[in-house]
């Protein structure tokens, strides 16, 4: 209390009194070394140089403040949720120190009004406030130490501005949001695993990437598949919202795919070929078989004669008639043999002799 009173008295004789008061209102501490805080509020866009001509901005203090915040918030979460597993603690810490949370804190606490930056940077850099918040934590650490940073987070942030229990149990399902968006816009969404490795402690690490219509979206690592996909989904949503070129490439790919799907296709060939060997004589000339006659072999194996393999009814009748006539010509016509039956004096030898003579005469 005495220190706080003496600091107030000393403030009356200090330059930049308004900045001291503003920093006390934000941090709960009066600065010892005002230079740290000036640098923490100095964005690189103003191109400020020190006496030696070296560029000065808040990026280094932002790096330091980010590390301090991770340690302090991890300590607070660990003590606030006894018995909770690592995944829950990691997820809760991530929610508390994520860029969107820090941006809102910077806006509510009035940090944005203290940042030295070009007007263009303020209107276009959505992370400017959150970066300055981290840089102020880094300045507070250098000026007052770790305990002051812990007190700032416990008394100023978590006690007055953030309900840690609500943050911890609030489920922000970025994957569901991305799936819902893809379904509404009828685009294809795939989560591809890029790698599955282990960290130095042997814990599994999953690396997933989002593919939208074959276009690469966000990718991220996590200690579980869900965590990795959640982070990759969040990065993809941010990219869809801020990167117009990425959004155009997604819908261009969708247009090419749907155009191909709408093109007419040729008739699918039939697979039933059981009867394709049957020749039909409808609307076309009758086909003749190349095998027109059948070969008959005699006992010696030589060709004796040829006969047609297939014949019509008329051809069968003509062939039968021709065969009968041939048989008649080959047989002996007994009518041509004149035998006098009344001549009883002729003997059997005479009859046979007369028949042989008649046959001999006919052959001539």
GROMACS .gro file of C-alpha atoms in nm:
model
  364
    1UNK     CA    1   0.000   0.000   0.000
    2UNK     CA    2   0.284   0.235   0.087
    3UNK     CA    3   0.457   0.164  -0.243
    4UNK     CA    4   0.137   0.229  -0.433
    5UNK     CA    5   0.091   0.563  -0.253
    6UNK     CA    6   0.450   0.671  -0.314
    7UNK     CA    7   0.417   0.578  -0.680
    8UNK     CA    8   0.110   0.800  -0.706
    9UNK     CA    9   0.298   1.090  -0.547
   10UNK     CA   10   0.589   1.039  -0.781
   11UNK     CA   11   0.354   1.026  -1.077
   12UNK     CA   12   0.269   1.395  -1.023
   13UNK     CA   13   0.627   1.487  -1.114
   14UNK     CA   14   0.672   1.245  -1.404
   15UNK     CA   15   0.641   1.312  -1.770
   16UNK     CA   16   0.386   1.113  -1.974
   17UNK     CA   17   0.153   1.103  -1.676
   18UNK     CA   18  -0.139   0.987  -1.891
   19UNK     CA   19   0.050   0.681  -2.015
   20UNK     CA   20   0.140   0.582  -1.656
   21UNK     CA   21  -0.221   0.607  -1.548
   22UNK     CA   22  -0.342   0.412  -1.850
   23UNK     CA   23  -0.095   0.131  -1.790
   24UNK     CA   24  -0.194   0.112  -1.425
   25UNK     CA   25  -0.556   0.086  -1.523
   26UNK     CA   26  -0.475  -0.197  -1.765
   27UNK     CA   27  -0.217  -0.395  -1.567
   28UNK     CA   28  -0.281  -0.298  -1.209
   29UNK     CA   29   0.083  -0.188  -1.172
   30UNK     CA   30   0.263   0.140  -1.219
   31UNK     CA   31   0.562   0.103  -1.451
   32UNK     CA   32   0.910   0.122  -1.311
   33UNK     CA   33   1.077   0.138  -1.650
   34UNK     CA   34   0.834   0.303  -1.890
   35UNK     CA   35   1.057   0.215  -2.187
   36UNK     CA   36   0.951  -0.154  -2.179
   37UNK     CA   37   0.586  -0.059  -2.211
   38UNK     CA   38   0.645   0.195  -2.484
   39UNK     CA   39   0.814  -0.072  -2.693
   40UNK     CA   40   0.533  -0.318  -2.612
   41UNK     CA   41   0.282  -0.074  -2.761
   42UNK     CA   42   0.490   0.003  -3.070
   43UNK     CA   43   0.379  -0.176  -3.387
   44UNK     CA   44   0.634  -0.239  -3.659
   45UNK     CA   45   0.431  -0.037  -3.910
   46UNK     CA   46   0.551   0.296  -3.769
   47UNK     CA   47   0.916   0.209  -3.853
   48UNK     CA   48   1.056   0.364  -3.534
   49UNK     CA   49   1.434   0.369  -3.491
   50UNK     CA   50   1.648   0.419  -3.182
   51UNK     CA   51   1.945   0.653  -3.149
   52UNK     CA   52   2.166   0.397  -3.324
   53UNK     CA   53   1.929   0.373  -3.621
   54UNK     CA   54   1.801   0.025  -3.534
   55UNK     CA   55   1.433  -0.055  -3.594
   56UNK     CA   56   1.233  -0.103  -3.274
   57UNK     CA   57   0.893  -0.274  -3.241
   58UNK     CA   58   0.703  -0.505  -3.006
   59UNK     CA   59   0.775  -0.839  -3.181
   60UNK     CA   60   1.047  -0.953  -2.939
   61UNK     CA   61   0.835  -0.864  -2.634
   62UNK     CA   62   0.541  -1.043  -2.799
   63UNK     CA   63   0.752  -1.360  -2.821
   64UNK     CA   64   0.850  -1.332  -2.455
   65UNK     CA   65   0.495  -1.256  -2.339
   66UNK     CA   66   0.359  -1.556  -2.530
   67UNK     CA   67   0.594  -1.790  -2.342
   68UNK     CA   68   0.513  -1.629  -2.006
   69UNK     CA   69   0.139  -1.657  -2.070
   70UNK     CA   70   0.167  -2.026  -2.156
   71UNK     CA   71   0.353  -2.096  -1.833
   72UNK     CA   72   0.124  -1.887  -1.609
   73UNK     CA   73  -0.204  -2.007  -1.761
   74UNK     CA   74  -0.077  -2.366  -1.754
   75UNK     CA   75  -0.001  -2.324  -1.382
   76UNK     CA   76  -0.345  -2.173  -1.313
   77UNK     CA   77  -0.532  -2.441  -1.509
   78UNK     CA   78  -0.333  -2.721  -1.345
   79UNK     CA   79  -0.423  -2.598  -0.997
   80UNK     CA   80  -0.784  -2.506  -1.079
   81UNK     CA   81  -0.873  -2.850  -1.224
   82UNK     CA   82  -0.711  -3.114  -0.999
   83UNK     CA   83  -0.733  -3.466  -1.136
   84UNK     CA   84  -0.808  -3.363  -1.494
   85UNK     CA   85  -0.610  -3.535  -1.766
   86UNK     CA   86  -0.351  -3.374  -1.989
   87UNK     CA   87  -0.580  -3.345  -2.292
   88UNK     CA   88  -0.840  -3.146  -2.096
   89UNK     CA   89  -0.574  -2.917  -1.943
   90UNK     CA   90  -0.408  -2.854  -2.280
   91UNK     CA   91  -0.740  -2.778  -2.445
   92UNK     CA   92  -0.841  -2.535  -2.167
   93UNK     CA   93  -0.510  -2.351  -2.178
   94UNK     CA   94  -0.537  -2.322  -2.557
   95UNK     CA   95  -0.881  -2.162  -2.527
   96UNK     CA   96  -0.755  -1.908  -2.271
   97UNK     CA   97  -0.451  -1.793  -2.469
   98UNK     CA   98  -0.586  -1.830  -2.823
   99UNK     CA   99  -0.562  -1.522  -3.044
  100UNK     CA  100  -0.935  -1.449  -3.051
  101UNK     CA  101  -0.952  -1.444  -2.670
  102UNK     CA  102  -0.656  -1.209  -2.642
  103UNK     CA  103  -0.798  -0.982  -2.910
  104UNK     CA  104  -1.122  -0.946  -2.714
  105UNK     CA  105  -0.933  -0.879  -2.392
  106UNK     CA  106  -0.724  -0.609  -2.559
  107UNK     CA  107  -1.034  -0.441  -2.692
  108UNK     CA  108  -1.224  -0.455  -2.361
  109UNK     CA  109  -0.925  -0.331  -2.159
  110UNK     CA  110  -0.855  -0.036  -2.390
  111UNK     CA  111  -0.516  -0.162  -2.507
  112UNK     CA  112  -0.603  -0.098  -2.872
  113UNK     CA  113  -0.625   0.277  -2.800
  114UNK     CA  114  -0.270   0.278  -2.662
  115UNK     CA  115  -0.101   0.107  -2.960
  116UNK     CA  116   0.126   0.322  -3.173
  117UNK     CA  117   0.056   0.218  -3.529
  118UNK     CA  118  -0.038   0.348  -3.871
  119UNK     CA  119  -0.411   0.380  -3.924
  120UNK     CA  120  -0.394   0.130  -4.210
  121UNK     CA  121  -0.245  -0.136  -3.984
  122UNK     CA  122  -0.509  -0.087  -3.715
  123UNK     CA  123  -0.794  -0.135  -3.959
  124UNK     CA  124  -0.647  -0.436  -4.140
  125UNK     CA  125  -0.456  -0.632  -3.874
  126UNK     CA  126  -0.706  -0.840  -3.678
  127UNK     CA  127  -0.430  -0.971  -3.445
  128UNK     CA  128  -0.282  -0.636  -3.354
  129UNK     CA  129  -0.458  -0.613  -3.015
  130UNK     CA  130  -0.375  -0.969  -2.911
  131UNK     CA  131  -0.011  -0.924  -3.009
  132UNK     CA  132   0.011  -0.606  -2.800
  133UNK     CA  133  -0.148  -0.788  -2.504
  134UNK     CA  134   0.129  -1.050  -2.515
  135UNK     CA  135   0.394  -0.781  -2.553
  136UNK     CA  136   0.261  -0.601  -2.241
  137UNK     CA  137   0.286  -0.926  -2.045
  138UNK     CA  138   0.648  -0.952  -2.161
  139UNK     CA  139   0.714  -0.592  -2.051
  140UNK     CA  140   0.548  -0.656  -1.714
  141UNK     CA  141   0.770  -0.963  -1.664
  142UNK     CA  142   1.088  -0.764  -1.735
  143UNK     CA  143   0.973  -0.473  -1.519
  144UNK     CA  144   0.810  -0.649  -1.219
  145UNK     CA  145   0.888  -1.019  -1.253
  146UNK     CA  146   0.694  -1.347  -1.279
  147UNK     CA  147   0.482  -1.298  -0.964
  148UNK     CA  148   0.345  -0.971  -1.097
  149UNK     CA  149   0.243  -1.148  -1.418
  150UNK     CA  150   0.071  -1.424  -1.218
  151UNK     CA  151  -0.117  -1.167  -1.011
  152UNK     CA  152  -0.220  -0.981  -1.327
  153UNK     CA  153  -0.371  -1.296  -1.479
  154UNK     CA  154  -0.539  -1.415  -1.158
  155UNK     CA  155  -0.672  -1.085  -1.019
  156UNK     CA  156  -0.723  -0.883  -1.333
  157UNK     CA  157  -0.809  -1.130  -1.606
  158UNK     CA  158  -0.957  -1.449  -1.460
  159UNK     CA  159  -1.126  -1.285  -1.160
  160UNK     CA  160  -1.281  -0.994  -1.350
  161UNK     CA  161  -1.302  -1.074  -1.722
  162UNK     CA  162  -1.297  -1.451  -1.794
  163UNK     CA  163  -1.488  -1.736  -1.629
  164UNK     CA  164  -1.236  -2.016  -1.650
  165UNK     CA  165  -1.497  -2.288  -1.587
  166UNK     CA  166  -1.717  -2.173  -1.873
  167UNK     CA  167  -1.418  -2.156  -2.104
  168UNK     CA  168  -1.301  -2.503  -2.004
  169UNK     CA  169  -1.632  -2.679  -2.063
  170UNK     CA  170  -1.740  -2.485  -2.368
  171UNK     CA  171  -1.704  -2.706  -2.672
  172UNK     CA  172  -1.613  -2.518  -2.986
  173UNK     CA  173  -1.649  -2.782  -3.256
  174UNK     CA  174  -1.480  -2.633  -3.559
  175UNK     CA  175  -1.495  -2.965  -3.743
  176UNK     CA  176  -1.875  -2.974  -3.718
  177UNK     CA  177  -1.893  -2.614  -3.838
  178UNK     CA  178  -1.674  -2.694  -4.138
  179UNK     CA  179  -1.875  -3.006  -4.225
  180UNK     CA  180  -2.199  -2.808  -4.199
  181UNK     CA  181  -2.058  -2.538  -4.428
  182UNK     CA  182  -1.943  -2.795  -4.684
  183UNK     CA  183  -2.282  -2.967  -4.687
  184UNK     CA  184  -2.468  -2.641  -4.737
  185UNK     CA  185  -2.239  -2.548  -5.026
  186UNK     CA  186  -2.231  -2.904  -5.165
  187UNK     CA  187  -1.852  -2.929  -5.171
  188UNK     CA  188  -1.648  -3.243  -5.103
  189UNK     CA  189  -1.461  -3.243  -4.773
  190UNK     CA  190  -1.190  -3.493  -4.671
  191UNK     CA  191  -0.958  -3.516  -4.368
  192UNK     CA  192  -0.626  -3.670  -4.472
  193UNK     CA  193  -0.372  -3.787  -4.218
  194UNK     CA  194  -0.025  -3.668  -4.317
  195UNK     CA  195   0.172  -3.840  -4.045
  196UNK     CA  196   0.150  -4.019  -3.712
  197UNK     CA  197   0.463  -3.982  -3.501
  198UNK     CA  198   0.570  -3.958  -3.137
  199UNK     CA  199   0.713  -3.667  -2.944
  200UNK     CA  200   1.019  -3.676  -2.721
  201UNK     CA  201   0.813  -3.825  -2.437
  202UNK     CA  202   0.672  -4.104  -2.653
  203UNK     CA  203   0.323  -3.952  -2.678
  204UNK     CA  204   0.149  -3.997  -3.016
  205UNK     CA  205   0.126  -3.693  -3.241
  206UNK     CA  206  -0.124  -3.681  -3.528
  207UNK     CA  207  -0.096  -3.450  -3.827
  208UNK     CA  208  -0.412  -3.397  -4.034
  209UNK     CA  209  -0.488  -3.182  -4.337
  210UNK     CA  210  -0.824  -3.067  -4.470
  211UNK     CA  211  -0.892  -3.115  -4.843
  212UNK     CA  212  -1.186  -2.930  -4.999
  213UNK     CA  213  -1.263  -3.036  -5.357
  214UNK     CA  214  -0.903  -3.152  -5.378
  215UNK     CA  215  -0.768  -2.812  -5.271
  216UNK     CA  216  -0.540  -2.808  -4.967
  217UNK     CA  217  -0.688  -2.637  -4.662
  218UNK     CA  218  -0.550  -2.602  -4.312
  219UNK     CA  219  -0.333  -2.863  -4.143
  220UNK     CA  220  -0.237  -2.910  -3.780
  221UNK     CA  221  -0.083  -3.146  -3.528
  222UNK     CA  222  -0.243  -3.272  -3.208
  223UNK     CA  223  -0.204  -3.536  -2.940
  224UNK     CA  224  -0.532  -3.693  -3.054
  225UNK     CA  225  -0.698  -3.729  -3.394
  226UNK     CA  226  -0.982  -3.509  -3.273
  227UNK     CA  227  -0.752  -3.232  -3.158
  228UNK     CA  228  -0.558  -3.236  -3.485
  229UNK     CA  229  -0.874  -3.230  -3.696
  230UNK     CA  230  -1.027  -2.956  -3.481
  231UNK     CA  231  -0.724  -2.733  -3.528
  232UNK     CA  232  -0.703  -2.807  -3.902
  233UNK     CA  233  -1.076  -2.727  -3.935
  234UNK     CA  234  -1.031  -2.397  -3.753
  235UNK     CA  235  -0.741  -2.294  -3.977
  236UNK     CA  236  -0.946  -2.392  -4.283
  237UNK     CA  237  -1.245  -2.184  -4.169
  238UNK     CA  238  -1.015  -1.887  -4.109
  239UNK     CA  239  -0.866  -1.935  -4.455
  240UNK     CA  240  -1.206  -1.958  -4.621
  241UNK     CA  241  -1.312  -1.639  -4.444
  242UNK     CA  242  -1.001  -1.431  -4.513
  243UNK     CA  243  -0.840  -1.575  -4.830
  244UNK     CA  244  -1.055  -1.492  -5.134
  245UNK     CA  245  -0.820  -1.673  -5.370
  246UNK     CA  246  -0.847  -1.994  -5.171
  247UNK     CA  247  -1.227  -1.969  -5.166
  248UNK     CA  248  -1.236  -1.912  -5.544
  249UNK     CA  249  -1.011  -2.212  -5.608
  250UNK     CA  250  -1.244  -2.435  -5.405
  251UNK     CA  251  -1.555  -2.338  -5.603
  252UNK     CA  252  -1.365  -2.353  -5.932
  253UNK     CA  253  -1.271  -2.712  -5.852
  254UNK     CA  254  -1.632  -2.783  -5.756
  255UNK     CA  255  -1.753  -2.639  -6.089
  256UNK     CA  256  -1.514  -2.858  -6.286
  257UNK     CA  257  -1.627  -3.167  -6.096
  258UNK     CA  258  -1.998  -3.104  -6.136
  259UNK     CA  259  -1.954  -3.023  -6.504
  260UNK     CA  260  -1.792  -3.361  -6.562
  261UNK     CA  261  -2.068  -3.535  -6.367
  262UNK     CA  262  -2.339  -3.370  -6.579
  263UNK     CA  263  -2.188  -3.465  -6.917
  264UNK     CA  264  -2.383  -3.742  -7.102
  265UNK     CA  265  -2.226  -4.082  -7.110
  266UNK     CA  266  -2.234  -4.347  -7.385
  267UNK     CA  267  -2.467  -4.643  -7.361
  268UNK     CA  268  -2.330  -4.916  -7.143
  269UNK     CA  269  -2.246  -5.229  -7.349
  270UNK     CA  270  -2.457  -5.539  -7.288
  271UNK     CA  271  -2.298  -5.830  -7.108
  272UNK     CA  272  -2.541  -6.107  -7.221
  273UNK     CA  273  -2.377  -6.274  -7.522
  274UNK     CA  274  -2.525  -6.624  -7.487
  275UNK     CA  275  -2.716  -6.612  -7.819
  276UNK     CA  276  -2.494  -6.388  -8.027
  277UNK     CA  277  -2.385  -6.683  -8.243
  278UNK     CA  278  -2.741  -6.748  -8.377
  279UNK     CA  279  -2.792  -6.613  -8.729
  280UNK     CA  280  -3.126  -6.457  -8.808
  281UNK     CA  281  -3.260  -6.454  -9.167
  282UNK     CA  282  -3.503  -6.167  -9.095
  283UNK     CA  283  -3.428  -5.869  -9.317
  284UNK     CA  284  -3.119  -6.029  -9.469
  285UNK     CA  285  -3.029  -6.301  -9.717
  286UNK     CA  286  -3.016  -6.658  -9.594
  287UNK     CA  287  -2.662  -6.766  -9.516
  288UNK     CA  288  -2.538  -7.086  -9.674
  289UNK     CA  289  -2.325  -7.328  -9.485
  290UNK     CA  290  -1.977  -7.360  -9.632
  291UNK     CA  291  -1.994  -7.737  -9.585
  292UNK     CA  292  -2.219  -7.822  -9.883
  293UNK     CA  293  -2.159  -8.195  -9.914
  294UNK     CA  294  -2.059  -8.491  -9.706
  295UNK     CA  295  -1.775  -8.717  -9.797
  296UNK     CA  296  -1.830  -9.093  -9.788
  297UNK     CA  297  -1.533  -9.325  -9.771
  298UNK     CA  298  -1.520  -9.678  -9.907
  299UNK     CA  299  -1.355  -9.961  -9.725
  300UNK     CA  300  -1.010  -9.860  -9.852
  301UNK     CA  301  -1.048  -9.512  -9.703
  302UNK     CA  302  -1.074  -9.336 -10.042
  303UNK     CA  303  -1.349  -9.103 -10.148
  304UNK     CA  304  -1.626  -9.303 -10.308
  305UNK     CA  305  -1.885  -9.032 -10.370
  306UNK     CA  306  -2.022  -8.711 -10.231
  307UNK     CA  307  -2.369  -8.652 -10.105
  308UNK     CA  308  -2.527  -8.326  -9.997
  309UNK     CA  309  -2.533  -8.279  -9.621
  310UNK     CA  310  -2.854  -8.075  -9.614
  311UNK     CA  311  -3.138  -8.117  -9.869
  312UNK     CA  312  -3.488  -7.989  -9.917
  313UNK     CA  313  -3.792  -8.216  -9.950
  314UNK     CA  314  -3.789  -8.191 -10.335
  315UNK     CA  315  -3.422  -8.279 -10.347
  316UNK     CA  316  -3.483  -8.584 -10.129
  317UNK     CA  317  -3.762  -8.708 -10.359
  318UNK     CA  318  -3.553  -8.657 -10.673
  319UNK     CA  319  -3.259  -8.840 -10.521
  320UNK     CA  320  -3.483  -9.130 -10.420
  321UNK     CA  321  -3.627  -9.154 -10.771
  322UNK     CA  322  -3.281  -9.149 -10.927
  323UNK     CA  323  -3.163  -9.427 -10.699
  324UNK     CA  324  -3.461  -9.644 -10.793
  325UNK     CA  325  -3.396  -9.596 -11.164
  326UNK     CA  326  -3.034  -9.688 -11.116
  327UNK     CA  327  -3.132 -10.007 -10.943
  328UNK     CA  328  -3.367 -10.097 -11.229
  329UNK     CA  329  -3.094 -10.046 -11.485
  330UNK     CA  330  -2.847 -10.258 -11.293
  331UNK     CA  331  -3.087 -10.548 -11.228
  332UNK     CA  332  -3.151 -10.818 -11.489
  333UNK     CA  333  -3.481 -10.766 -11.664
  334UNK     CA  334  -3.624 -11.116 -11.680
  335UNK     CA  335  -3.897 -10.999 -11.915
  336UNK     CA  336  -3.633 -10.961 -12.185
  337UNK     CA  337  -3.552 -11.330 -12.158
  338UNK     CA  338  -3.795 -11.516 -12.389
  339UNK     CA  339  -3.854 -11.861 -12.259
  340UNK     CA  340  -4.114 -12.089 -12.403
  341UNK     CA  341  -4.280 -12.236 -12.105
  342UNK     CA  342  -4.480 -12.475 -12.316
  343UNK     CA  343  -4.167 -12.625 -12.450
  344UNK     CA  344  -4.143 -12.893 -12.197
  345UNK     CA  345  -3.868 -13.063 -12.389
  346UNK     CA  346  -3.618 -12.790 -12.278
  347UNK     CA  347  -3.409 -12.891 -11.985
  348UNK     CA  348  -3.289 -12.679 -11.703
  349UNK     CA  349  -2.955 -12.642 -11.868
  350UNK     CA  350  -3.124 -12.499 -12.175
  351UNK     CA  351  -3.316 -12.246 -11.972
  352UNK     CA  352  -3.001 -12.127 -11.797
  353UNK     CA  353  -2.813 -12.110 -12.124
  354UNK     CA  354  -3.089 -11.905 -12.283
  355UNK     CA  355  -3.088 -11.661 -11.989
  356UNK     CA  356  -2.714 -11.613 -12.008
  357UNK     CA  357  -2.739 -11.546 -12.381
  358UNK     CA  358  -3.010 -11.291 -12.327
  359UNK     CA  359  -2.803 -11.112 -12.064
  360UNK     CA  360  -2.500 -11.115 -12.293
  361UNK     CA  361  -2.703 -10.966 -12.581
  362UNK     CA  362  -2.837 -10.686 -12.357
  363UNK     CA  363  -2.494 -10.586 -12.238
  364UNK     CA  364  -2.385 -10.541 -12.598
   0.00000   0.00000   0.00000
